[in-house]
Short mmCIF file of C-alpha atoms and ligand atoms in Angstrom, two decimals:
data_model
loop_
_atom_site.label_atom_id
_atom_site.label_comp_id
_atom_site.label_asym_id
_atom_site.label_seq_id
_atom_site.Cartn_x
_atom_site.Cartn_y
_atom_site.Cartn_z
CA MET A 1253 92.36 5.01 102.25
CA THR A 1254 88.88 4.31 103.66
CA GLU A 1255 87.23 1.01 102.86
CA ALA A 1256 85.17 0.39 99.72
CA PRO A 1257 82.08 2.66 99.95
CA PRO A 1258 78.62 1.09 99.90
CA TYR A 1259 76.76 0.77 96.61
CA PRO A 1260 73.98 1.37 95.67
CA GLN A 1261 72.76 4.33 97.71
CA LYS A 1262 69.31 5.90 97.69
CA ARG A 1263 68.51 9.13 95.89
CA THR A 1264 66.80 11.80 97.92
CA CYS A 1265 66.10 14.06 94.91
CA PRO A 1266 64.56 12.13 91.97
CA TYR A 1267 67.05 13.46 89.41
CA GLU A 1268 70.20 14.11 91.46
CA PRO A 1269 72.82 11.49 92.38
CA PRO A 1270 72.75 10.47 96.08
CA ALA A 1271 75.11 12.60 98.17
CA GLY A 1272 77.38 9.59 98.84
CA TYR A 1273 78.10 9.20 95.11
CA ARG A 1274 80.27 12.31 95.27
CA GLU A 1275 82.89 10.36 97.20
CA ILE A 1276 82.56 7.39 94.83
CA GLY A 1277 83.04 9.71 91.85
CA GLU A 1278 86.07 11.39 93.43
CA ARG A 1279 87.70 8.02 94.04
CA GLY A 1280 86.97 6.89 90.45
CA PRO A 1281 87.24 6.40 87.54
CA VAL A 1282 87.71 2.82 88.82
CA LEU A 1283 87.34 1.76 92.46
CA LYS A 1284 85.99 -0.98 94.67
CA VAL A 1285 82.54 -0.72 96.27
CA THR A 1286 80.78 -2.87 98.88
CA LEU A 1287 77.49 -4.52 97.96
CA PHE A 1288 74.52 -5.25 100.24
CA ASP A 1289 75.76 -8.81 100.90
CA GLY A 1290 79.16 -7.57 102.05
CA ARG A 1291 80.94 -8.66 98.89
CA GLU A 1292 83.10 -6.19 96.98
CA ALA A 1293 82.94 -5.42 93.28
CA TRP A 1294 84.76 -3.05 90.96
CA MET A 1295 82.86 0.04 89.93
CA VAL A 1296 83.67 2.12 86.87
CA THR A 1297 82.55 5.74 87.14
CA GLY A 1298 84.41 7.49 84.29
CA TYR A 1299 82.63 7.97 80.97
CA ARG A 1300 85.61 6.97 78.80
CA GLU A 1301 86.61 4.09 81.07
CA SER A 1302 83.01 2.81 81.04
CA ARG A 1303 83.00 2.68 77.25
CA GLU A 1304 86.40 1.03 77.27
CA ILE A 1305 85.43 -1.71 79.70
CA LEU A 1306 82.03 -2.35 78.10
CA THR A 1307 83.76 -3.32 74.87
CA HIS A 1308 86.46 -5.43 76.57
CA PRO A 1309 86.46 -9.05 75.38
CA ASN A 1310 87.04 -10.35 78.93
CA LEU A 1311 83.79 -8.94 80.28
CA SER A 1312 80.93 -11.42 80.67
CA SER A 1313 77.19 -11.10 81.39
CA GLN A 1314 76.84 -14.67 82.70
CA ARG A 1315 74.87 -14.23 85.86
CA THR A 1316 75.27 -17.85 86.88
CA HIS A 1317 79.03 -17.29 87.34
CA PRO A 1318 79.83 -17.48 91.09
CA GLY A 1319 81.71 -14.17 90.93
CA PHE A 1320 78.82 -12.28 89.30
CA PRO A 1321 77.99 -9.28 91.52
CA ILE A 1322 74.45 -9.20 92.91
CA VAL A 1323 73.36 -5.63 93.69
CA ALA A 1324 70.02 -6.41 95.36
CA PRO A 1325 68.47 -9.60 96.82
CA ARG A 1326 65.88 -9.90 94.01
CA PHE A 1327 68.64 -10.52 91.45
CA ARG A 1328 69.49 -13.83 93.14
CA SER A 1329 66.44 -15.58 91.60
CA GLN A 1330 66.99 -18.25 88.98
CA ILE A 1331 64.94 -16.36 86.36
CA ALA A 1332 66.96 -13.16 86.90
CA ARG A 1333 70.17 -15.16 86.45
CA THR A 1334 69.13 -16.75 83.18
CA LEU A 1335 67.43 -13.88 81.31
CA ALA A 1336 67.66 -13.97 77.53
CA LEU A 1337 70.05 -11.37 76.01
CA ILE A 1338 70.82 -9.54 79.26
CA ALA A 1339 72.42 -12.58 80.94
CA MET A 1340 74.01 -13.96 77.76
CA ASP A 1341 77.36 -13.76 76.06
CA PRO A 1342 78.20 -14.19 72.39
CA PRO A 1343 77.74 -16.15 70.23
CA VAL A 1344 74.09 -16.85 71.19
CA HIS A 1345 73.57 -13.27 72.39
CA ASP A 1346 74.60 -11.87 69.01
CA VAL A 1347 72.37 -14.29 67.14
CA TYR A 1348 69.34 -13.16 69.18
CA ARG A 1349 70.24 -9.51 68.58
CA ARG A 1350 70.43 -10.17 64.85
CA TYR A 1351 66.90 -11.57 64.96
CA LEU A 1352 65.53 -8.68 67.00
CA ASN A 1353 67.44 -5.54 65.90
CA PRO A 1354 65.45 -4.96 62.67
CA HIS A 1355 62.21 -4.86 64.68
CA PHE A 1356 63.54 -2.03 66.89
CA SER A 1357 65.46 -0.06 64.25
CA LEU A 1358 64.87 3.66 63.79
CA LYS A 1359 62.98 2.88 60.58
CA SER A 1360 60.63 0.39 62.29
CA VAL A 1361 60.06 2.70 65.24
CA ARG A 1362 59.29 5.68 62.97
CA ARG A 1363 56.47 3.65 61.45
CA MET A 1364 55.00 3.34 64.95
CA ARG A 1365 54.96 7.10 65.56
CA PRO A 1366 51.34 7.82 64.46
CA GLU A 1367 50.08 5.07 66.73
CA ILE A 1368 52.22 6.27 69.66
CA GLU A 1369 50.86 9.80 69.09
CA ARG A 1370 47.29 8.49 69.20
CA ILE A 1371 47.97 6.50 72.35
CA VAL A 1372 49.60 9.48 74.11
CA ALA A 1373 46.78 11.84 73.04
CA GLY A 1374 44.26 9.40 74.56
CA PHE A 1375 46.10 9.36 77.89
CA VAL A 1376 46.42 13.16 77.97
CA ASP A 1377 42.66 13.44 77.19
CA ARG A 1378 42.03 11.38 80.32
CA ILE A 1379 44.35 13.57 82.41
CA VAL A 1380 42.49 16.69 81.26
CA GLU A 1381 39.11 15.07 81.94
CA HIS A 1382 40.33 13.96 85.38
CA GLY A 1383 41.23 17.54 86.25
CA PRO A 1384 43.75 18.75 88.84
CA PRO A 1385 45.31 17.36 90.92
CA ALA A 1386 46.13 14.37 88.73
CA ASP A 1387 48.71 11.67 89.41
CA LEU A 1388 50.76 11.18 86.22
CA VAL A 1389 52.13 7.82 87.37
CA PRO A 1390 48.90 5.79 86.88
CA LEU A 1391 47.50 8.16 84.23
CA LEU A 1392 50.51 8.26 81.88
CA ALA A 1393 53.94 7.05 82.98
CA VAL A 1394 52.94 3.47 83.76
CA PRO A 1395 50.31 2.69 81.10
CA LEU A 1396 52.08 4.33 78.12
CA PRO A 1397 55.11 2.00 77.83
CA SER A 1398 52.86 -0.90 78.70
CA LEU A 1399 50.36 -0.26 75.92
CA VAL A 1400 53.11 0.50 73.38
CA ILE A 1401 55.08 -2.70 74.03
CA CYS A 1402 51.88 -4.81 74.16
CA ARG A 1403 50.83 -3.45 70.75
CA HIS A 1404 54.32 -4.01 69.33
CA LEU A 1405 54.54 -7.58 70.58
CA GLY A 1406 50.92 -8.43 69.85
CA VAL A 1407 50.20 -9.19 73.51
CA PRO A 1408 46.60 -8.54 74.67
CA TYR A 1409 46.51 -5.20 76.49
CA GLU A 1410 43.50 -6.39 78.51
CA ASP A 1411 46.10 -8.10 80.69
CA HIS A 1412 48.07 -4.90 81.26
CA ASP A 1413 47.30 -4.66 84.99
CA PHE A 1414 48.93 -8.02 85.39
CA PHE A 1415 52.03 -7.08 83.30
CA GLN A 1416 52.54 -3.73 84.94
CA ASP A 1417 52.28 -5.18 88.37
CA ALA A 1418 54.43 -8.22 87.61
CA SER A 1419 57.23 -6.37 85.79
CA GLY A 1420 57.29 -3.76 88.57
CA LYS A 1421 57.74 -6.51 91.15
CA VAL A 1422 60.42 -8.25 89.08
CA MET A 1423 62.48 -5.05 88.93
CA LEU A 1424 61.76 -3.58 92.33
CA GLY A 1425 60.10 -6.12 94.61
CA THR A 1426 61.59 -8.13 97.46
CA GLU A 1427 63.50 -11.28 96.54
CA GLU A 1428 60.42 -13.46 97.01
CA GLU A 1429 58.02 -11.08 95.23
CA SER A 1430 60.42 -10.73 92.34
CA ALA A 1431 60.87 -14.49 91.88
CA THR A 1432 57.11 -15.18 92.10
CA ALA A 1433 56.25 -12.35 89.69
CA ALA A 1434 58.88 -13.52 87.18
CA GLN A 1435 57.46 -17.05 87.35
CA ASP A 1436 53.89 -15.75 86.85
CA LEU A 1437 55.01 -13.72 83.85
CA PHE A 1438 56.89 -16.70 82.49
CA ASP A 1439 53.82 -18.98 82.76
CA TYR A 1440 51.60 -16.36 81.14
CA ILE A 1441 53.98 -15.84 78.21
CA ASP A 1442 54.43 -19.57 77.88
CA ARG A 1443 50.69 -19.91 77.15
CA LEU A 1444 50.76 -16.91 74.84
CA VAL A 1445 53.65 -18.28 72.79
CA ALA A 1446 51.88 -21.63 72.48
CA GLU A 1447 48.83 -19.79 71.06
CA GLN A 1448 51.02 -17.75 68.69
CA ILE A 1449 52.72 -20.88 67.41
CA LYS A 1450 49.30 -22.33 66.55
CA ASP A 1451 47.98 -19.09 65.09
CA PRO A 1452 50.58 -16.29 64.66
CA SER A 1453 49.23 -12.71 64.92
CA ASP A 1454 50.55 -9.55 63.23
CA GLY A 1455 52.66 -8.41 66.20
CA LEU A 1456 56.35 -9.10 66.81
CA LEU A 1457 55.68 -12.39 68.60
CA GLY A 1458 53.72 -13.68 65.61
CA THR A 1459 56.44 -12.40 63.26
CA LEU A 1460 59.14 -14.17 65.28
CA VAL A 1461 57.07 -17.36 65.13
CA ARG A 1462 56.89 -17.08 61.34
CA GLU A 1463 60.50 -15.93 60.84
CA ARG A 1464 62.32 -17.97 63.48
CA VAL A 1465 60.24 -20.69 65.15
CA VAL A 1466 58.75 -22.22 62.00
CA THR A 1467 62.24 -22.19 60.44
CA GLY A 1468 63.69 -24.02 63.46
CA ASP A 1469 66.11 -21.18 64.42
CA ILE A 1470 64.59 -20.91 67.89
CA GLY A 1471 62.25 -23.09 69.91
CA HIS A 1472 59.19 -22.39 72.03
CA ASP A 1473 61.17 -21.92 75.26
CA GLU A 1474 63.62 -19.51 73.65
CA LEU A 1475 60.80 -17.36 72.34
CA VAL A 1476 59.24 -17.34 75.83
CA SER A 1477 62.45 -16.04 77.40
CA ILE A 1478 62.91 -13.42 74.69
CA ALA A 1479 59.32 -12.17 75.14
CA LEU A 1480 59.78 -12.11 78.91
CA VAL A 1481 62.84 -9.90 78.65
CA LEU A 1482 61.19 -7.56 76.17
CA LEU A 1483 58.23 -7.06 78.49
CA ILE A 1484 60.31 -6.56 81.62
CA ALA A 1485 62.91 -4.30 79.99
CA ALA A 1486 60.35 -2.05 78.31
CA HIS A 1487 58.14 -1.29 81.30
CA GLU A 1488 59.91 0.17 84.31
CA THR A 1489 62.75 1.88 82.47
CA THR A 1490 60.56 3.92 80.16
CA SER A 1491 57.93 4.60 82.78
CA SER A 1492 60.52 5.93 85.24
CA SER A 1493 62.31 8.01 82.60
CA LEU A 1494 59.02 9.62 81.68
CA ALA A 1495 58.12 10.48 85.28
CA LEU A 1496 61.64 11.70 86.12
CA GLY A 1497 61.77 13.72 82.89
CA VAL A 1498 58.50 15.51 83.70
CA ILE A 1499 59.65 16.29 87.25
CA THR A 1500 63.01 17.57 86.03
CA LEU A 1501 61.47 19.86 83.42
CA LEU A 1502 58.90 21.21 85.89
CA GLU A 1503 61.73 21.92 88.31
CA HIS A 1504 63.68 23.76 85.58
CA PRO A 1505 61.02 26.13 84.13
CA GLU A 1506 63.58 28.13 82.12
CA GLN A 1507 64.56 24.92 80.28
CA LEU A 1508 60.92 23.98 79.72
CA ALA A 1509 60.32 27.47 78.28
CA LEU A 1510 63.06 26.82 75.69
CA LEU A 1511 61.18 23.71 74.55
CA ARG A 1512 57.85 25.51 74.40
CA GLU A 1513 59.50 28.20 72.26
CA ASP A 1514 60.65 25.62 69.72
CA PRO A 1515 59.38 22.02 69.91
CA ASP A 1516 62.07 21.00 67.37
CA ARG A 1517 64.41 21.15 70.34
CA LEU A 1518 62.67 18.14 71.90
CA PRO A 1519 64.83 15.31 70.51
CA GLY A 1520 67.97 17.03 71.86
CA ALA A 1521 66.20 17.71 75.15
CA VAL A 1522 65.26 14.04 75.51
CA GLU A 1523 68.95 13.11 75.14
CA GLU A 1524 69.95 15.68 77.73
CA LEU A 1525 67.26 14.50 80.14
CA LEU A 1526 68.39 10.90 79.72
CA ARG A 1527 71.93 12.00 80.57
CA TYR A 1528 70.91 14.11 83.51
CA ILE A 1529 68.38 11.82 85.20
CA ALA A 1530 70.25 8.54 84.55
CA THR A 1531 67.14 6.51 85.37
CA THR A 1532 68.97 3.20 85.38
CA ASP A 1533 71.70 4.40 87.80
CA LEU A 1534 73.65 1.20 87.16
CA VAL A 1535 73.91 0.54 83.44
CA ALA A 1536 75.84 -2.71 83.47
CA THR A 1537 76.61 -5.59 85.82
CA ARG A 1538 79.33 -7.98 84.68
CA VAL A 1539 81.96 -10.47 85.75
CA ALA A 1540 85.53 -10.61 84.42
CA LYS A 1541 86.17 -13.90 82.60
CA GLY A 1542 89.86 -13.01 82.25
CA ASP A 1543 92.12 -10.29 83.68
CA ILE A 1544 91.34 -6.71 82.64
CA GLU A 1545 93.68 -3.76 83.01
CA ILE A 1546 91.96 -0.42 83.19
CA ALA A 1547 92.94 3.05 84.43
CA GLY A 1548 95.95 1.61 86.27
CA HIS A 1549 93.94 -1.14 88.03
CA LEU A 1550 94.01 -4.86 87.50
CA ILE A 1551 90.60 -6.53 87.59
CA ARG A 1552 91.18 -10.24 88.03
CA GLU A 1553 89.31 -13.10 86.44
CA GLY A 1554 86.16 -13.89 88.45
CA GLU A 1555 85.77 -10.38 89.96
CA GLY A 1556 82.54 -8.44 89.61
CA VAL A 1557 82.30 -5.21 87.60
CA LEU A 1558 79.61 -2.50 87.77
CA VAL A 1559 79.25 0.53 85.53
CA SER A 1560 77.64 3.63 87.03
CA GLY A 1561 75.55 5.50 84.48
CA THR A 1562 74.76 8.17 87.04
CA LEU A 1563 78.43 9.04 87.51
CA ALA A 1564 79.63 8.48 83.92
CA ASN A 1565 76.85 10.79 82.68
CA ARG A 1566 78.12 13.53 84.99
CA ASP A 1567 81.84 12.93 84.33
CA ALA A 1568 83.41 16.41 84.17
CA ALA A 1569 86.26 15.02 82.03
CA VAL A 1570 83.88 14.79 79.06
CA HIS A 1571 80.87 16.97 79.93
CA GLN A 1572 81.15 20.69 80.39
CA ARG A 1573 79.00 21.95 83.28
CA ALA A 1574 78.21 18.26 83.91
CA ASP A 1575 75.82 18.95 86.80
CA GLU A 1576 73.76 21.46 84.83
CA LEU A 1577 70.65 20.59 82.83
CA ASP A 1578 70.96 22.27 79.43
CA VAL A 1579 68.39 21.17 76.85
CA LEU A 1580 70.28 23.05 74.13
CA ARG A 1581 73.47 21.05 74.76
CA GLU A 1582 74.80 19.50 71.59
CA ASP A 1583 76.92 16.81 73.20
CA SER A 1584 74.55 15.08 75.61
CA HIS A 1585 76.22 11.72 75.01
CA HIS A 1586 75.33 9.45 77.88
CA LEU A 1587 75.40 5.84 78.97
CA THR A 1588 71.78 5.62 80.08
CA PHE A 1589 71.17 2.96 77.41
CA GLY A 1590 74.45 1.19 78.18
CA PHE A 1591 77.22 0.67 75.64
CA GLY A 1592 78.70 -2.16 73.59
CA ILE A 1593 76.96 -5.33 72.48
CA HIS A 1594 74.25 -5.15 75.17
CA GLN A 1595 73.33 -1.54 74.42
CA CYS A 1596 69.57 -1.14 74.85
CA LEU A 1597 67.56 -2.83 72.12
CA GLY A 1598 64.55 -0.58 72.73
CA GLN A 1599 66.31 2.80 72.81
CA ASN A 1600 64.70 4.17 69.63
CA LEU A 1601 61.29 3.21 70.91
CA ALA A 1602 61.96 4.72 74.35
CA ARG A 1603 63.20 8.00 72.85
CA MET A 1604 60.10 8.28 70.70
CA GLU A 1605 57.71 7.58 73.58
CA LEU A 1606 59.42 10.24 75.70
CA GLU A 1607 59.48 12.82 72.93
CA VAL A 1608 55.82 12.35 72.00
CA ALA A 1609 54.70 12.32 75.64
CA PHE A 1610 56.59 15.50 76.63
CA LYS A 1611 55.32 17.31 73.56
CA GLU A 1612 51.67 16.41 74.09
CA LEU A 1613 51.69 16.96 77.84
CA PHE A 1614 53.37 20.37 77.85
CA THR A 1615 51.40 21.64 74.82
CA ARG A 1616 47.97 20.49 75.95
CA ILE A 1617 48.41 21.49 79.60
CA PRO A 1618 50.44 24.71 79.45
CA GLY A 1619 49.95 25.63 83.12
CA ILE A 1620 51.11 22.25 84.45
CA ARG A 1621 53.05 22.31 87.73
CA LEU A 1622 54.04 19.90 90.48
CA ALA A 1623 51.30 19.61 93.11
CA ALA A 1624 53.74 18.47 95.83
CA PRO A 1625 57.25 19.62 96.80
CA VAL A 1626 59.84 17.63 94.83
CA GLY A 1627 61.50 16.46 98.05
CA GLU A 1628 58.26 14.77 99.11
CA LEU A 1629 57.81 12.64 95.98
CA PRO A 1630 58.28 9.00 96.98
CA ILE A 1631 61.12 7.29 95.06
CA LEU A 1632 61.95 3.62 95.15
CA GLY A 1633 64.91 1.68 93.90
CA ALA A 1634 68.61 2.14 94.13
CA GLY A 1635 71.23 0.55 91.95
CA THR A 1636 68.65 -0.19 89.29
CA VAL A 1637 65.70 1.76 88.01
CA GLN A 1638 64.68 4.82 90.01
CA ARG A 1639 60.92 4.59 90.31
CA VAL A 1640 58.71 7.52 91.24
CA LEU A 1641 55.62 6.16 92.97
CA GLN A 1642 53.44 9.28 92.69
CA LEU A 1643 53.63 12.33 90.49
CA PRO A 1644 50.78 14.69 91.39
CA VAL A 1645 50.39 17.69 89.07
CA ALA A 1646 47.99 20.61 88.94
CA TRP A 1647 47.32 23.41 86.40
C1 LIG B 291 64.28 5.02 78.84
C2 LIG B 291 64.04 3.74 78.76
C3 LIG B 291 65.10 2.67 78.80
C4 LIG B 291 66.30 2.66 79.46
C5 LIG B 291 66.90 3.76 80.31
C6 LIG B 291 66.95 1.39 79.16
C7 LIG B 291 68.21 1.04 79.61
C8 LIG B 291 68.89 -0.10 79.21
C9 LIG B 291 70.26 -0.42 79.56
C10 LIG B 291 71.18 0.43 80.43
C11 LIG B 291 70.57 -1.60 78.98
C12 LIG B 291 71.93 -2.30 78.99
C13 LIG B 291 72.05 -3.36 80.06
C14 LIG B 291 73.41 -4.02 80.08
O1 LIG B 291 74.33 -3.66 79.34
O2 LIG B 291 73.57 -4.96 80.87
C15 LIG B 291 69.39 -2.06 78.29
C16 LIG B 291 69.28 -3.25 77.63
C17 LIG B 291 68.11 -3.70 77.06
N1 LIG B 291 66.93 -3.00 76.88
FE1 LIG B 291 66.56 -1.13 77.52
N2 LIG B 291 66.12 0.65 78.37
C18 LIG B 291 64.99 1.40 78.12
C19 LIG B 291 63.90 1.04 77.34
C20 LIG B 291 63.76 -0.17 76.72
C21 LIG B 291 62.62 -0.57 75.93
C22 LIG B 291 61.40 0.31 75.59
C23 LIG B 291 62.84 -1.84 75.54
C24 LIG B 291 61.88 -2.62 74.68
C25 LIG B 291 62.09 -3.62 74.00
C26 LIG B 291 64.14 -2.26 76.06
C27 LIG B 291 64.74 -3.50 75.87
C28 LIG B 291 66.03 -3.81 76.26
C29 LIG B 291 66.63 -5.13 76.03
C30 LIG B 291 65.98 -6.32 75.37
C31 LIG B 291 67.95 -5.05 76.53
C32 LIG B 291 69.01 -6.17 76.54
C33 LIG B 291 69.90 -5.98 75.35
C34 LIG B 291 71.06 -6.96 75.30
O3 LIG B 291 71.43 -7.54 76.32
O4 LIG B 291 71.56 -7.15 74.18
N3 LIG B 291 64.66 -1.22 76.77
N4 LIG B 291 68.37 -1.12 78.43
#
């Protein structure tokens, strides 16, 4: 038996798992991997085993626990270790979710659709005006999630350059950049929350002030950390999924043709793309707060646990032709939004942004094609969000 393979590894193709993940997958569904700091952690690669462990009562999200696995230097910062929701366990975690879930339900998100359609149409207008070649990263993938979450929260979009830059650095910067950017964001939101408490606006922050701060359920500082997480979680993930989704469809013209034939296929295609591209790569980082038995292994209290979305989404035990993109697939169940109590709060919103953006882009610009070979597109990030830095297209 060779030693625990290194994790994470870099992708060379934006939508394909790194070559080294084949070995990790073959040694799964549960194995040990080596992290950048030389420590080992358990990794779960099987789809069923991932769901099983993510609902295990002995799994904890407490990032301040000494055994919590750190997958990249930037996650060592104090802010990263104390994030609202993401770094919390029940009961407080569940209370926060109860406050927030209604504002991200399918019903709430459907009400936002006309506005999201207007926003997307505006960005596509600008791409058309710009003319080919156009880089879809600054013209669509980055500003769309930013504008949508700012509108939803009631945060001034004038400051979007600052948010985009800061949340990008939090997720993908060096340790120092990430910590400084998180602190800058924190200070900014701190001022914003103070203003909202004095004079609540119509957005979600104002609503939370009226529903939860005025009632004494949560305080100023709690609202700041909730807003911080919402901003960080909404930006990079959606932006990268959008860019990776466009690349993947342009690289699979026969699949794109199926969507052009019948746009009603788009919601299913979005699910399949989310499965296939697995933007988040790693969908959960946890520590065992008690022993866990899984797939014949014993994970001991205090050991780190990682769940690989990339591998679980391609698990041949549950997906037929797992490595094939098939937008007509009816069972594209995936773990790209995680599973269990921490499952993505913004998933309905993300799905809608992707669906509306793909529809508008491929309808308005029928001749769209990649303006650079896919192997030359710069990608950043391993073990977390896969970020495409440039996406030049022509038509
Ligand atoms: C395609 C886009 C997105 C992807 C792939 C994604 C992925 C994920 C994943 C994998 C988790 C689970 C983390 C874990 O279990 O530790 C998560 C949690 C979360 N996501 Fe998303 N996300 C996306 C978009 C969004 C958006 C638009 C929002 C906006 C509010 C959002 C807010 C959150 C929050 C607040 C959590 C923490 C939930 C909790 O701990 O209870 N996400 N997301």
